[in-house]
Coordinates of C-alpha atoms in Angstrom, one line a residue:
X1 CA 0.0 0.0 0.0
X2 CA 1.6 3.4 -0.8
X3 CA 2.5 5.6 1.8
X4 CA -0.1 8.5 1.0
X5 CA -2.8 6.2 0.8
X6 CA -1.8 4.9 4.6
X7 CA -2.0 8.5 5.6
X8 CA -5.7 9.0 4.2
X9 CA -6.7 5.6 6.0
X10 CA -5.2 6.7 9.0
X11 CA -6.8 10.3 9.0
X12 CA -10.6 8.5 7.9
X13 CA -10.3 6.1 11.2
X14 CA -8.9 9.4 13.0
X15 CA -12.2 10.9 12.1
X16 CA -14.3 7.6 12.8
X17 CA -13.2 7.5 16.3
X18 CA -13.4 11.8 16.9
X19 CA -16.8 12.1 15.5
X20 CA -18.5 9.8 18.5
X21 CA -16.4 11.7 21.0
X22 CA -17.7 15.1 19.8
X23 CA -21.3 13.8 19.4
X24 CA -21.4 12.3 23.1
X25 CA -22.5 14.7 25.8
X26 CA -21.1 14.5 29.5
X27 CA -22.9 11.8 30.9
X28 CA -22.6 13.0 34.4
X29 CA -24.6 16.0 33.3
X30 CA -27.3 13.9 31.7
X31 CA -27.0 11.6 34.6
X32 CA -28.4 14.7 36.2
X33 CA -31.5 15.4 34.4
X34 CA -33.3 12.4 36.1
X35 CA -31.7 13.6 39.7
X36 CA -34.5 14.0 42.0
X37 CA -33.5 17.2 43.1
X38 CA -34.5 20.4 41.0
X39 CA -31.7 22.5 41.6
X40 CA -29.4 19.5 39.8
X41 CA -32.1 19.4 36.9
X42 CA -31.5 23.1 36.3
X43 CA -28.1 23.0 36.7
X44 CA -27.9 20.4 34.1
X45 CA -30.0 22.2 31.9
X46 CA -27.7 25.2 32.0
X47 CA -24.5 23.0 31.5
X48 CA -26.3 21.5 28.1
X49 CA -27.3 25.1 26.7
X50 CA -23.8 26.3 27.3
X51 CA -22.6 22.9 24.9
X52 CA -25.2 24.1 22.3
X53 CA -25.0 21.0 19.8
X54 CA -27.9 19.4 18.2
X55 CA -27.4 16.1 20.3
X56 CA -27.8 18.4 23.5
X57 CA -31.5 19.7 22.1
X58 CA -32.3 16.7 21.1
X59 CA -32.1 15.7 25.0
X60 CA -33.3 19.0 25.9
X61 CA -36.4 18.2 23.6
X62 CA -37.0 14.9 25.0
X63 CA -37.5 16.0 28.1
X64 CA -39.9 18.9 27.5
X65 CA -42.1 16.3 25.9
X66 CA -41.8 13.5 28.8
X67 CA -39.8 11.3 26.3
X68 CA -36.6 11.1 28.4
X69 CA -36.6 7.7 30.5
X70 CA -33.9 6.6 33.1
X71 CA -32.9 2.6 34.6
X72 CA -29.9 2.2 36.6
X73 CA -27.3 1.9 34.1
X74 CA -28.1 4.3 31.9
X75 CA -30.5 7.9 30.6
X76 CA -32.4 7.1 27.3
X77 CA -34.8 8.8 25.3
X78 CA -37.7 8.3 22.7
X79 CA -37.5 9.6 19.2
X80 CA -39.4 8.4 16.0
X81 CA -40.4 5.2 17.6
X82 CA -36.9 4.3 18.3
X83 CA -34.8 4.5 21.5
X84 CA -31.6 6.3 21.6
X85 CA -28.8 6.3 24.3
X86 CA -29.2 10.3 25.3
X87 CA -25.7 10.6 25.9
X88 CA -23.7 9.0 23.2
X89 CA -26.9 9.2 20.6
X90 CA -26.2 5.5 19.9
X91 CA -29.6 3.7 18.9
X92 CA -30.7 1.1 21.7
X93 CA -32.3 -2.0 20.1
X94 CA -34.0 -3.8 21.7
X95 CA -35.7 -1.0 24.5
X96 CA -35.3 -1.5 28.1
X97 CA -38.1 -2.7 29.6
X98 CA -37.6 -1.7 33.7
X99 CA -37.8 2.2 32.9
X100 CA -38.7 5.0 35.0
X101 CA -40.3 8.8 33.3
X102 CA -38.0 11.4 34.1
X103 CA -40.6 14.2 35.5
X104 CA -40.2 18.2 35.8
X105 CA -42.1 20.8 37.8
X106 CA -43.3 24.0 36.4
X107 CA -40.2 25.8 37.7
X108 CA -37.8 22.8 35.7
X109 CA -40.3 23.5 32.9
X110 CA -39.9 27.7 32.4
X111 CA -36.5 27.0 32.5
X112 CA -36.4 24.2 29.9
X113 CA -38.8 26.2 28.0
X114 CA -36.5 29.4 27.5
X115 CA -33.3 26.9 27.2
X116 CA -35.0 25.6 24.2
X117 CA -35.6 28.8 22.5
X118 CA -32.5 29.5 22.9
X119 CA -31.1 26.9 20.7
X120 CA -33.4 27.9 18.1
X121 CA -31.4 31.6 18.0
X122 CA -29.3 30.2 15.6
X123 CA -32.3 28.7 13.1
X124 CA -31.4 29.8 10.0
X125 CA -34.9 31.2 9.3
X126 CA -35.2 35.0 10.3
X127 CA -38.6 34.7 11.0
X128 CA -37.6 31.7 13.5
X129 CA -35.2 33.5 14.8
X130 CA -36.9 36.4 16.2
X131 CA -39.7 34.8 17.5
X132 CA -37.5 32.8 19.3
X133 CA -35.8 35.7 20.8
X134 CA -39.5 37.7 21.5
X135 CA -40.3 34.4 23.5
X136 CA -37.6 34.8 25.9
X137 CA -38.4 38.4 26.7
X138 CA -40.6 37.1 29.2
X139 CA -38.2 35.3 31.6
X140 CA -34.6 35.3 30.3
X141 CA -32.0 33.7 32.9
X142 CA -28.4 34.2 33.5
X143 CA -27.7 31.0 32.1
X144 CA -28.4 32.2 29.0
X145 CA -25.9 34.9 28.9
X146 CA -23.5 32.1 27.2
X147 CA -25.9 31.3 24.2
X148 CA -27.4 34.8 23.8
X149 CA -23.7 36.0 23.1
X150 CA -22.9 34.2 20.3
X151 CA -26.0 34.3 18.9
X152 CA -25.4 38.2 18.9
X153 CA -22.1 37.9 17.3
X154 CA -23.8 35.5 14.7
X155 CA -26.6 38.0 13.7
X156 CA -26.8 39.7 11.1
X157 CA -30.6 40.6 10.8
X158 CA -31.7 44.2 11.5
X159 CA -35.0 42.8 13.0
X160 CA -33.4 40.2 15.4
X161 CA -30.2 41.9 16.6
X162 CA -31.9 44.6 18.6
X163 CA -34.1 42.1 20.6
X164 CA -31.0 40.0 21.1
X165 CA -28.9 43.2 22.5
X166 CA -31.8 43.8 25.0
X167 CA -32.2 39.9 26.1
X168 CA -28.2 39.5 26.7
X169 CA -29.0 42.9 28.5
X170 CA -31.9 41.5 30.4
X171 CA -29.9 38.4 31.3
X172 CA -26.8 40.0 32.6
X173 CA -29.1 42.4 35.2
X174 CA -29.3 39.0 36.9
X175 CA -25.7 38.3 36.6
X176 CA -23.9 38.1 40.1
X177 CA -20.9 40.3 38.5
X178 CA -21.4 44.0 39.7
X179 CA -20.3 45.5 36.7
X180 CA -21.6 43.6 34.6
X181 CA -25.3 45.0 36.0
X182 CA -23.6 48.1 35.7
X183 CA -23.1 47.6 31.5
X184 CA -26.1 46.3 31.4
X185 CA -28.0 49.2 33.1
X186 CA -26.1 51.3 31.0
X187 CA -27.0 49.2 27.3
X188 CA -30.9 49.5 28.7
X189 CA -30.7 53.3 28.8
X190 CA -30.3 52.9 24.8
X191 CA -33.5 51.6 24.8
X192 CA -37.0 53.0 23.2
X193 CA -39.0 49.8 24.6
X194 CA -41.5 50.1 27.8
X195 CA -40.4 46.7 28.5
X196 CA -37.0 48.2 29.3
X197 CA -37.8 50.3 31.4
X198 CA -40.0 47.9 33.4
X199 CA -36.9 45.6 33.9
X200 CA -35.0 48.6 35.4
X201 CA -37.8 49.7 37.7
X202 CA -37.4 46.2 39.5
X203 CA -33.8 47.1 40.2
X204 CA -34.5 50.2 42.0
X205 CA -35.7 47.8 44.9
X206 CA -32.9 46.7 47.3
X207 CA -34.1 43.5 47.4
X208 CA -33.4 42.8 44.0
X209 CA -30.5 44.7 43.4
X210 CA -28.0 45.5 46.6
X211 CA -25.6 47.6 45.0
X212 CA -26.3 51.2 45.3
X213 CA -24.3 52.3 42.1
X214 CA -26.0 49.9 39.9
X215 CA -29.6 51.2 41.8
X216 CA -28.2 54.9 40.6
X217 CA -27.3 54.3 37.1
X218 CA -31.0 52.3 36.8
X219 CA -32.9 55.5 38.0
X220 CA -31.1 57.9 35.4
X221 CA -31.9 55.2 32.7
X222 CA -35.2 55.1 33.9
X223 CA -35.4 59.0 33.2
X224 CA -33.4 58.8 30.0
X225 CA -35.9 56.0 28.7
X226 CA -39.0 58.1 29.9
X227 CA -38.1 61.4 28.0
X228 CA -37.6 59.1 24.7
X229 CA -40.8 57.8 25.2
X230 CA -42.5 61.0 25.8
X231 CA -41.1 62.2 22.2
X232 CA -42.3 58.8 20.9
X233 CA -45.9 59.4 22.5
X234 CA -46.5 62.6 20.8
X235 CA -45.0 61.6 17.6
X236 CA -47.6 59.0 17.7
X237 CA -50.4 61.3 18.6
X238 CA -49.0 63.7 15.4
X239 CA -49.5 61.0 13.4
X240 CA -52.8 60.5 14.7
X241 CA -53.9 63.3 14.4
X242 CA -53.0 63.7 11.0
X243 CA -55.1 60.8 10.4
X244 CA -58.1 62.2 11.9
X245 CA -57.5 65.8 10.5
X246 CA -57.4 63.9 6.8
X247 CA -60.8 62.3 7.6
X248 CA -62.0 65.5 8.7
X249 CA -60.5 67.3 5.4
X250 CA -62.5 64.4 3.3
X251 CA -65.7 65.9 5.2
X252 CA -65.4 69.1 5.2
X253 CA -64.4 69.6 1.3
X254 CA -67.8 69.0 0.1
X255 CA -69.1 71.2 3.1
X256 CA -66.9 74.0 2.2
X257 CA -67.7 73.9 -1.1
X258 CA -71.9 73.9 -0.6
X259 CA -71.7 76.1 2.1
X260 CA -69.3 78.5 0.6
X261 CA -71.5 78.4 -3.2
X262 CA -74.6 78.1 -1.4
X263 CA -74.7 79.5 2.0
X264 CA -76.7 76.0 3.1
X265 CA -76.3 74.5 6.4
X266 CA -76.5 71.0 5.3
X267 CA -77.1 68.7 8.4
X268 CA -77.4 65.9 6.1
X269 CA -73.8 65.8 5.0
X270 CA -72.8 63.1 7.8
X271 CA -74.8 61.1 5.9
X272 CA -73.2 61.4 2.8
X273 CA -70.2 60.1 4.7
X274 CA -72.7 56.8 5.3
X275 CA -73.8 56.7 1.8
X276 CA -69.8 56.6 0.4
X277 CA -69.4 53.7 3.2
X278 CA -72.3 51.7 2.4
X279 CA -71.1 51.8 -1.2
X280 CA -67.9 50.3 0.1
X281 CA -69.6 47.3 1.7
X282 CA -71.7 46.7 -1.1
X283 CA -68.9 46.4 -3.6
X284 CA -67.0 44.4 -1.1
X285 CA -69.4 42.2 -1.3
X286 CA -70.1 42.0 -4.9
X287 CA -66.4 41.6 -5.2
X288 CA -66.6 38.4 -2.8
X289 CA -69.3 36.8 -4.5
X290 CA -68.3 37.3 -8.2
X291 CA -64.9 38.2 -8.0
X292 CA -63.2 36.1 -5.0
X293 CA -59.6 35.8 -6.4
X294 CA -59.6 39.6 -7.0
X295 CA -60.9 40.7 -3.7
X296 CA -58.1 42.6 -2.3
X297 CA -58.8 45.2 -5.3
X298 CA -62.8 46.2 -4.3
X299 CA -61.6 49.3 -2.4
X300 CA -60.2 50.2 -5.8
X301 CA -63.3 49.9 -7.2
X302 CA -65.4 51.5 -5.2
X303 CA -63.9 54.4 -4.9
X304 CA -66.0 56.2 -8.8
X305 CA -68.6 53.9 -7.0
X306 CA -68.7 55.7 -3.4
X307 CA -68.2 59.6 -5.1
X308 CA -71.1 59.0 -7.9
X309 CA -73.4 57.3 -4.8
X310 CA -73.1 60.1 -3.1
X311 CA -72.9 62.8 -5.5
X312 CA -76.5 61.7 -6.8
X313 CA -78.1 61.7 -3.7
X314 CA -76.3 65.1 -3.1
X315 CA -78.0 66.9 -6.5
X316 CA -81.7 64.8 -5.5
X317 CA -81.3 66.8 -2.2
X318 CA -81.0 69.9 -4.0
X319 CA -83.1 69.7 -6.9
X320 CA -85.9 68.3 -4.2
X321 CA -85.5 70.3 -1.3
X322 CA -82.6 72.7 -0.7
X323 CA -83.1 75.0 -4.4
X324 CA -86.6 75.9 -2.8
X325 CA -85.0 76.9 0.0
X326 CA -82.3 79.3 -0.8
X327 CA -81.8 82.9 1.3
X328 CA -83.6 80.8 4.1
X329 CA -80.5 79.1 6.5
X330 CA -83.0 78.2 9.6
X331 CA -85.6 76.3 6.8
X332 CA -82.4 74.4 5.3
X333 CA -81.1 73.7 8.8
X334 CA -84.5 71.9 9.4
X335 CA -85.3 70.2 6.2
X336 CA -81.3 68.8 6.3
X337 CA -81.6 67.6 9.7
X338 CA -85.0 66.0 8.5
X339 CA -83.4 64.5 5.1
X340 CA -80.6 63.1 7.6
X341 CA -83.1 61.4 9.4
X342 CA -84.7 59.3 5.9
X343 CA -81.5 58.6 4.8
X344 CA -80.5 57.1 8.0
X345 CA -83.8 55.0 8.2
X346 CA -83.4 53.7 4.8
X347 CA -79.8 52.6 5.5
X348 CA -81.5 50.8 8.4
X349 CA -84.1 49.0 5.9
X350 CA -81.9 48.2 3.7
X351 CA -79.1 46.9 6.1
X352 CA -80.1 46.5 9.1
X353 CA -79.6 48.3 12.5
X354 CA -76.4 47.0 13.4
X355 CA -72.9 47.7 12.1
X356 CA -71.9 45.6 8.6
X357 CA -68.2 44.4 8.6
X358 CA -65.8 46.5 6.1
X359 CA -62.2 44.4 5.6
X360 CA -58.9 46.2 5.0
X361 CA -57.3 44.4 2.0
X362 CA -54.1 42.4 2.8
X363 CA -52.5 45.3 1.4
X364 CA -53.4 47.6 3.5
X365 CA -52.5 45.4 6.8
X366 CA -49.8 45.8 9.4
X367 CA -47.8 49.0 9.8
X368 CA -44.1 51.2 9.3
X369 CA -42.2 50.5 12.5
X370 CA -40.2 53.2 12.9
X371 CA -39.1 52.4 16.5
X372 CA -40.3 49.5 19.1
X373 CA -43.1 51.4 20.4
X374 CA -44.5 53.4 16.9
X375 CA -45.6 51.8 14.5
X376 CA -47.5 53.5 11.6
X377 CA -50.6 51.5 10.3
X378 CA -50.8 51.3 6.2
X379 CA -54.7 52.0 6.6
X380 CA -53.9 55.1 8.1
X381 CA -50.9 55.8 6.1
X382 CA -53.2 55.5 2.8
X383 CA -56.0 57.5 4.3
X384 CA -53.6 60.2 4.8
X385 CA -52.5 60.0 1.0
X386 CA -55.8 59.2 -0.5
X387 CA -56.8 62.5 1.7
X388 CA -54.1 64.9 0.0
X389 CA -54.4 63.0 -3.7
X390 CA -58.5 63.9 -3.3
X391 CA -57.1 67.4 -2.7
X392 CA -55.2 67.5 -4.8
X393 CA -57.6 66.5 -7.4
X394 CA -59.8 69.7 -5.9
X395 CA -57.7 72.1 -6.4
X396 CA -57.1 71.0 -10.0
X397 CA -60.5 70.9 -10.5
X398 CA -61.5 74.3 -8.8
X399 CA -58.6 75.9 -10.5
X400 CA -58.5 74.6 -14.1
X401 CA -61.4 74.1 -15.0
X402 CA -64.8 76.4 -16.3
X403 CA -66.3 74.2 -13.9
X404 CA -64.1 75.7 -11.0
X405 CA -64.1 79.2 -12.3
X406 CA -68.2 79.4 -12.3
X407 CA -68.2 78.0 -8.5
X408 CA -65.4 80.3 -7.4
X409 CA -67.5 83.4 -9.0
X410 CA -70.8 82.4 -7.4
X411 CA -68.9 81.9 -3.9
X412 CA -67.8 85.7 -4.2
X413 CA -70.7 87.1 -6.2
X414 CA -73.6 85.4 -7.0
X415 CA -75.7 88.0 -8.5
X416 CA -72.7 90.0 -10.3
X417 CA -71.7 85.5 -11.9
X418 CA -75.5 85.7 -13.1
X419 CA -75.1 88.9 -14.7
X420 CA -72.5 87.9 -17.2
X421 CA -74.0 84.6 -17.7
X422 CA -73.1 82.4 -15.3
X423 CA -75.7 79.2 -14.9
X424 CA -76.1 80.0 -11.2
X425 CA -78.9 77.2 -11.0
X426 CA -76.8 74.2 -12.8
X427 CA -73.7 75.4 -10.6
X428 CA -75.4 75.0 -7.7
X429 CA -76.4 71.4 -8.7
X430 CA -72.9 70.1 -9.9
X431 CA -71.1 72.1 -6.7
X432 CA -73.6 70.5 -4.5
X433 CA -73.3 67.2 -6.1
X434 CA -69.2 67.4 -6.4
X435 CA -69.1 68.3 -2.3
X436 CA -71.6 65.2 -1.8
X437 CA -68.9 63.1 -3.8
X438 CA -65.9 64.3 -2.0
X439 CA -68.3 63.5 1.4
X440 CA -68.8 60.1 0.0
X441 CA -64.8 59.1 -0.5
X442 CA -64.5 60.7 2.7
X443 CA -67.7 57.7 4.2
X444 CA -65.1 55.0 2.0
X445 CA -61.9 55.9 3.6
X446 CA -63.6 55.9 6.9
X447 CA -64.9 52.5 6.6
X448 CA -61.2 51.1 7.0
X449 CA -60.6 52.7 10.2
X450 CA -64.3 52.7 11.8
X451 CA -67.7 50.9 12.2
X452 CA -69.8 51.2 9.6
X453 CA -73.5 51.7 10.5
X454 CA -76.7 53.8 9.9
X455 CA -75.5 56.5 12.6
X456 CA -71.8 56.9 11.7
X457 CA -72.1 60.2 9.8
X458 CA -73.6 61.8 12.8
X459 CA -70.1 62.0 15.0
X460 CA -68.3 64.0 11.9
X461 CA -70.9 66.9 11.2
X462 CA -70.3 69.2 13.8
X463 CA -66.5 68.6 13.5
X464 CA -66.9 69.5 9.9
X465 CA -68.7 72.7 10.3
X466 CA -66.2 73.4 12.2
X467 CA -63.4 72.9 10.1
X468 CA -65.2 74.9 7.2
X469 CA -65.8 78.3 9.5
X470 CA -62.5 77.9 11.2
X471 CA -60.8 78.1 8.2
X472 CA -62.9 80.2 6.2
X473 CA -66.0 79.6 4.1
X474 CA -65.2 78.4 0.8
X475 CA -61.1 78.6 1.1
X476 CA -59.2 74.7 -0.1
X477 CA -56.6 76.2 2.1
X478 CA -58.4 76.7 5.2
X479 CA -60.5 73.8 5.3
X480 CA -56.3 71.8 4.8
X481 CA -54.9 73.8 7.9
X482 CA -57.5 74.2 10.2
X483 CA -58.8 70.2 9.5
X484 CA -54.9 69.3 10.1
X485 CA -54.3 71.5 13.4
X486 CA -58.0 69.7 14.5
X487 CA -57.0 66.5 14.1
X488 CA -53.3 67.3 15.8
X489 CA -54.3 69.3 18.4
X490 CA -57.4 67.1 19.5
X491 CA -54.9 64.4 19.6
X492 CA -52.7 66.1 21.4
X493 CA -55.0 67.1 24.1
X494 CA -56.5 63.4 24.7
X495 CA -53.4 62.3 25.6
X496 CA -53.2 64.9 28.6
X497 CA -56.8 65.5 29.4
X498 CA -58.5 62.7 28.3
X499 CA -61.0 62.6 25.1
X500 CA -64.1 64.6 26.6
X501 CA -61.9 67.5 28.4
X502 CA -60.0 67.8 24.9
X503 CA -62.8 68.5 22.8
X504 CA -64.3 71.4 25.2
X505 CA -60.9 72.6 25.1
X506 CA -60.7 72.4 21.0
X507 CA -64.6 74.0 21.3
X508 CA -63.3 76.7 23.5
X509 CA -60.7 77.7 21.5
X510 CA -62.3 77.8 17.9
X511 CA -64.4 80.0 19.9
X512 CA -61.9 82.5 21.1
X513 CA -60.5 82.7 17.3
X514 CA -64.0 83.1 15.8
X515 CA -64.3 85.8 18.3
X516 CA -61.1 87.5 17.2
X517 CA -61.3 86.8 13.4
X518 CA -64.7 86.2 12.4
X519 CA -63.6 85.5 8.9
X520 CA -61.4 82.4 10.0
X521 CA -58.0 81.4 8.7
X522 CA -58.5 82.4 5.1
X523 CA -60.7 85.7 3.9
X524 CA -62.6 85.5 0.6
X525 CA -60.6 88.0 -1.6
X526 CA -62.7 89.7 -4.0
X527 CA -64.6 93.6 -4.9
X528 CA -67.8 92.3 -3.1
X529 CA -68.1 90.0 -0.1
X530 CA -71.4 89.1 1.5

């Protein structure tokens, strides 16, 4: 035989007899799983995580689901209807028959439970990964401090690493080194989480922690924490608010516009909102019953179907009812509040009292997380941008077209528009029925974010007038700002006063301004203004 090939024989039996040696765990240690006492179990529990091989899960495993059986000689455990030796792997064939169930307590159980996810840090699935991580958040002991460590040096994901930072952080506040509590204080500080700063709240007891520096250092991360948090809070109400303020400037357009042209106090434009809704629903589910592989794309589609709903029952209302009624606010206050009524009654004959289920599309689910505790939800993200593209679509509209030019005369001058030959009739029909539209995309984009029933238009009128003479009447630009600083503002205020206090505040101050500049935001600019 030639020499090399007496070297590559001698390095494959080298690796014949390694291999068992590395696969074999310490059997003293398994020998301790089946120990009676529970401070052994856990012990040996925390000497297997710290190996971190796939033969010391397996065990680990076995014994979370009551598979891992013990006799005198040896520990043994039950895998795919075969028995293995648990701690050279070997298979055992045939099974002993004289066996005894190795049992845990709850207290051997948390701690096998958070052993096991640990092992699974290093899945090579993301997904696994992190929820693996989130599941030790809970209860994460210093016997994981090992594991957690090079997991962190492993990972590469932006989604997992931060967890893992704040678990090895969690797990070394337990740690019986001083400064390591001290580091770990110190990398919690860092943190934007409320679960942070709950785990350094319970080291401000003595009993938990007995060193006075590492007490310190948790109170000034507590305070460092709690003024990040108080940022995050009222970024989140911003962004609330500017979700609110664009439902507000989706119904308030149409008022502006009618109110402005028309100087009608239309009490029946919350239920315009209702009508735009309903039209959602019902193309929902038309959508579901003819067109089930393309239902994700009905809110599409009902969007010419919500503004052409409503704009028709808009111009009905004023061909019916409000034309015979112009110069006369108090009679078109009453006969709106009385159309509001039919229109809520038929919505209840035609679907029923209670609330009818609106689904987000699947593209319009979850959220931007911009930081642990903010996270911005896509159906309010796309209200906000259906809001400004509706806008924008108005101003286009009011300022580029004849259309636009005849409603912007009549809102100035109505008899002057008349004189020089201005339909002032058909205006009034096609403004009323274009604001009746833009109140009916408003009732669609609110049916992602809100119930949907007979009565939802009523909680958005008053907020509306109020948008339309805070800002001035008949101004695009007012009715933006002043639905904006609404939404913000009221936001704002919940979150210090609570929901009730904050809108007598908001009242009280539209007040003060009307008082002060009775014209709102935005003045009509023009030779004549009534």
């Amino acid at each position: 035989m030639n020499t090399w090939m007496r070297h590559l024989l001698a390095l494959l039996l080298g690796c014949l007899i390694i291999l068992p040696a590395q696969a074999a765990l310490d059997a003293k240690v398994v020998r301790q799983l089946v120990d009676d006492d529970s401070d052994q179990k856990l012990a040996a529990i925390a000497a297997l995580v710290q190996v971190g091989t796939p033969e010391a899960a397996r065990v680990l495993q076995a014994l979370s689901n009551d598979a891992l059986y013990a006799t005198d000689q040896r520990v043994w455990l039950k895998a795919d209807d075969k028995v293995y030796d648990a701690t050279t792997g070997a298979e055992i064939n045939p099974a002993p028959d004289d066996v005894d169930t190795v049992s845990i307590n709850n207290r051997v159980r948390g701690a096998l439970d958070s052993a096991l996810s640990g092992f699974k840090l290093t899945d090579p699935d993301p997904a696994a990964r992190l929820a693996a991580a989130q599941s030790l958040q809970g209860d994460v002991s210093a016997v994981m401090i090992p594991a957690l460590t090079a997991a962190l040096k492993k990972e590469t994901d932006s989604k997992v690493k931060p967890v893992l930072e704040q678990l090895l952080a969690q797990a070394n506040l337990k740690n019986p080194d001083v400064k390591a509590r001290l580091a770990a204080v110190e990398d919690l500080s860092h943190s934007n989480s409320p679960n942070a700063r709950g785990l350094l709240l319970t080291r401000l007891d003595p009993a938990n922690e007995p060193d006075a520096k590492v007490r310190a250092a948790a109170q000034s991360s507590i305070a460092a924490i709690d003024s990040r948090l108080a940022w995050i809070s009222a970024l989140a109400n911003v962004f609330s608010g500017l979700s609110l303020g664009s439902i507000l400037l989706l119904a308030a357009l149409g008022l502006a516009i009618t109110y402005g042209v028309m100087g009608v106090i239309n009490m029946a434009h919350g239920e315009l909102l209702m009508v735009g809704a309903y039209s959602a629903y019902v193309v929902q589910g038309v959508f579901r019953a003819h067109f089930p592989g393309a239902q994700d794309w009905y809110l599409v589609a009902a969007v010419p179907v919500a503004f052409c709903a409503a704009a028709a029952v808009g111009m009905l209302m004023e061909r019916t009812v409000i034309r015979w009624l112009y110069g006369r606010p108090l009679e078109t206050l009453l006969a709106t509040w009385g159309i509001s009524l039919v229109l809520i009654q038929a919505a209840r004959a035609l679907f029923g009292a209670q609330n009818v289920e609106v689904s987000n599309p699947s593209w319009m689910s979850g959220g931007i997380e911009l930081l642990p505790s903010l996270t911005l939800p896509w159906n309010r993200v796309i209200i906000i941008g259906f809001a400004l593209s509706v806008l924008a679509l108005m101003w286009a509209i009011m300022q580029k077209t004849r259309l636009g030019l005849f409603v912007r005369a009549v809102t100035q001058n109505r008899a002057m528009a008349g004189c020089v030959g201005v339909p002032t009739r058909r205006i009034d029909t096609l403004a009323f029925g274009l604001g009746a539209g833009i109140a009916g995309l408003g009732g669609l984009a609110l049916s992602q974010i809100a119930n949907v029933g007979p009565d939802m238009g009523q909680g958005y009128i008053v907020d509306s007038f109020l948008v339309v003479v805070l800002g001035g009447v008949g101004q695009l630009a007012g009715a933006v700002w002043a639905a904006l600083g609404l939404g913000i503002v009221t936001k704002l205020l919940e979150g210090w006063a609570g929901a009730v206090i904050a809108k007598i505040i908001v009242l009280a101050i539209i007040i003060v301004f009307i008082q002060r500049r009775p014209q709102g935001l935005f003045a009509l600019k023009g030779r004549v203004v009534d």
